[in-house]
Tab-separated table of C-alpha atoms in Angstrom:
chain	number	residue	atom	x	y	z
A	76	MET	CA	-24.006	-1.318	-16.728
A	77	PRO	CA	-20.766	-3.141	-17.208
A	78	ALA	CA	-19.873	-6.100	-15.559
A	79	ARG	CA	-16.951	-5.004	-12.794
A	80	TYR	CA	-14.552	-7.350	-11.926
A	81	ASN	CA	-12.182	-7.956	-8.832
A	82	ALA	CA	-9.056	-6.019	-9.884
A	83	ALA	CA	-7.208	-7.958	-6.522
A	84	LEU	CA	-7.907	-11.003	-8.518
A	85	MET	CA	-7.553	-9.647	-11.843
A	86	LEU	CA	-3.641	-8.473	-10.841
A	87	ALA	CA	-3.183	-11.865	-9.012
A	88	ALA	CA	-4.326	-13.919	-12.002
A	89	GLY	CA	-1.481	-11.910	-14.580
A	90	LEU	CA	0.584	-12.419	-11.947
A	91	SER	CA	0.557	-16.218	-11.636
A	92	ALA	CA	0.134	-16.123	-15.930
A	93	THR	CA	3.547	-13.819	-16.092
A	94	ALA	CA	5.463	-16.805	-13.359
A	95	ALA	CA	4.115	-19.484	-15.789
A	96	LEU	CA	5.006	-17.897	-18.817
A	97	LEU	CA	8.506	-17.401	-17.414
A	98	HIS	CA	9.002	-20.772	-16.384
A	99	VAL	CA	8.060	-21.592	-19.899
A	100	ALA	CA	10.937	-19.233	-21.156
A	101	ILE	CA	12.871	-20.918	-18.560
A	102	ILE	CA	13.027	-24.396	-20.527
A	103	PHE	CA	13.724	-22.994	-23.335
A	104	LYS	CA	16.778	-20.409	-22.577
A	105	GLY	CA	18.321	-23.469	-20.997
A	106	ALA	CA	20.920	-23.809	-18.148
A	107	SER	CA	21.725	-20.461	-17.556
A	108	TRP	CA	18.106	-19.233	-16.632
A	109	TYR	CA	17.982	-22.634	-14.453
A	110	ARG	CA	20.854	-20.678	-12.191
A	111	PHE	CA	19.521	-17.200	-12.546
A	112	PHE	CA	16.467	-18.058	-11.345
A	113	GLY	CA	16.953	-19.928	-8.801
A	114	ALA	CA	17.319	-23.554	-9.587
A	115	GLY	CA	20.060	-24.828	-8.640
A	116	GLU	CA	23.225	-26.218	-9.876
A	117	ARG	CA	21.886	-29.412	-10.470
A	118	MET	CA	19.315	-28.711	-12.414
A	119	ALA	CA	21.203	-26.574	-14.506
A	120	ARG	CA	23.805	-29.540	-14.495
A	121	ALA	CA	21.249	-31.717	-15.920
A	122	VAL	CA	19.794	-29.398	-18.906
A	123	GLU	CA	23.472	-29.560	-19.815
A	124	GLN	CA	23.828	-32.871	-20.457
A	125	GLY	CA	19.917	-32.764	-22.297
A	126	ARG	CA	18.645	-34.890	-19.120
A	127	TRP	CA	14.744	-34.311	-19.621
A	128	TYR	CA	13.503	-34.127	-16.759
A	129	PRO	CA	14.322	-30.574	-15.589
A	130	ALA	CA	11.985	-29.131	-18.450
A	131	ILE	CA	9.556	-31.997	-17.469
A	132	VAL	CA	9.629	-30.216	-13.453
A	133	THR	CA	9.273	-26.619	-14.945
A	134	ALA	CA	6.677	-27.519	-17.161
A	135	ALA	CA	4.832	-28.688	-14.502
A	136	ILE	CA	5.432	-25.949	-12.302
A	137	ALA	CA	4.651	-23.766	-15.119
A	138	LEU	CA	0.789	-25.618	-15.692
A	139	VAL	CA	0.004	-25.150	-11.703
A	140	LEU	CA	1.163	-21.974	-12.387
A	141	ALA	CA	-1.191	-21.726	-15.208
A	142	THR	CA	-3.744	-23.139	-13.221
A	143	TRP	CA	-3.713	-20.850	-11.001
A	144	SER	CA	-4.267	-17.963	-12.744
A	145	ALA	CA	-7.522	-19.396	-14.046
A	146	TYR	CA	-8.941	-19.626	-10.479
A	147	ALA	CA	-8.250	-15.804	-9.894
A	148	LEU	CA	-10.205	-15.101	-13.378
A	149	SER	CA	-12.775	-17.525	-11.989
A	150	GLY	CA	-12.502	-15.783	-8.357
A	151	ALA	CA	-12.483	-12.642	-10.184
A	152	GLY	CA	-15.402	-13.007	-12.308
A	153	VAL	CA	-14.152	-12.445	-15.588
A	154	ILE	CA	-14.218	-16.760	-16.681
A	155	GLY	CA	-16.883	-18.710	-15.099
A	156	VAL	CA	-16.644	-20.539	-11.552
A	157	ALA	CA	-14.767	-23.232	-11.559
A	158	PRO	CA	-14.689	-25.862	-9.912
A	159	LEU	CA	-13.837	-25.803	-5.854
A	160	LEU	CA	-13.111	-21.773	-6.200
A	161	LYS	CA	-13.459	-21.234	-2.712
A	162	PRO	CA	-11.125	-23.812	-1.614
A	163	ALA	CA	-9.079	-23.391	-4.482
A	164	LEU	CA	-8.259	-19.694	-4.081
A	165	CYS	CA	-7.601	-20.653	0.011
A	166	ALA	CA	-4.998	-23.206	-0.625
A	167	ILE	CA	-3.212	-21.142	-3.814
A	168	THR	CA	-3.060	-17.656	-0.935
A	169	LEU	CA	-1.765	-20.468	1.471
A	170	VAL	CA	1.015	-21.883	-0.771
A	171	TYR	CA	1.637	-18.606	-1.798
A	172	LEU	CA	2.100	-17.391	1.342
A	173	LEU	CA	3.839	-20.110	2.824
A	174	ARG	CA	6.177	-20.280	0.268
A	175	GLY	CA	6.683	-16.282	0.996
A	176	LEU	CA	7.280	-16.699	4.504
A	177	VAL	CA	10.071	-19.943	4.666
A	178	VAL	CA	12.882	-16.865	4.183
A	179	ILE	CA	12.133	-15.933	8.110
A	180	PRO	CA	13.426	-18.705	9.455
A	181	VAL	CA	16.768	-18.509	6.765
A	182	LEU	CA	16.900	-14.805	7.554
A	183	VAL	CA	17.745	-15.247	11.668
A	184	MET	CA	19.935	-18.443	11.978
A	185	PRO	CA	23.244	-17.781	12.188
A	186	ARG	CA	24.871	-18.990	9.356
A	187	SER	CA	22.305	-19.149	7.568
A	188	LYS	CA	22.536	-20.207	3.390
A	189	ALA	CA	20.127	-17.000	2.181
A	190	THR	CA	21.029	-15.846	-1.465
A	191	MET	CA	20.018	-12.631	-2.719
A	192	PHE	CA	17.173	-14.704	-5.010
A	193	GLY	CA	15.556	-16.592	-2.041
A	194	LEU	CA	14.905	-13.384	-0.625
A	195	TRP	CA	13.085	-12.023	-3.503
A	196	SER	CA	11.541	-14.292	-4.594
A	197	SER	CA	9.819	-14.648	-1.017
A	198	VAL	CA	9.236	-11.211	-1.040
A	199	ILE	CA	8.031	-12.054	-4.633
A	200	CYS	CA	5.743	-14.676	-3.263
A	201	LEU	CA	4.342	-12.675	-0.722
A	202	GLY	CA	3.476	-10.197	-3.198
A	203	PHE	CA	1.425	-12.519	-5.158
A	204	ALA	CA	-0.490	-13.701	-2.162
A	205	SER	CA	-1.200	-10.614	-0.672
A	206	ALA	CA	-3.124	-10.022	-4.080
A	207	TYR	CA	-4.965	-13.286	-3.469
A	208	LEU	CA	-5.654	-12.847	-0.129
A	209	ILE	CA	-6.988	-8.913	-0.581
A	210	GLY	CA	-8.985	-10.326	-3.347
A	211	LEU	CA	-9.992	-13.503	-1.744
A	212	VAL	CA	-11.261	-11.615	0.934
A	213	GLN	CA	-13.210	-8.961	-1.647
A	214	VAL	CA	-15.353	-11.561	-3.298
A	215	TRP	CA	-15.552	-13.977	-0.543
A	216	ALA	CA	-19.386	-13.503	0.430
A	217	ARG	CA	-20.056	-14.041	-3.518
A	218	LEU	CA	-18.852	-17.087	-3.762
């Protein structure tokens, strides 16, 4: 009988892996990509000045996202069981959910500084959180 992997967590893994690869691409594409993807003018200027910290910070984010992808693959049953799998998947789901929900207070506040990037990235994070949550609920009993 062929192995059955959890589709929602496989999707979650793909989403986090894509985000990780995008962060790596941002490092190589430079200041214009930092600006486009919402890192802020300060980070973009630092890149233009040849500073190293934007690349270090962005690489660290990429590493975290890649790790989250591996945890989703582990939860999906694609790879071996990662350490602290159940609490890690709960934490990852919560982080994506909180990041996605951060837009709500910004939207309801008068004179908010919400940007289109902020809105879209929140929607994207809510989508990621949904994939992790659905998969987590589906595999909860076997974790």
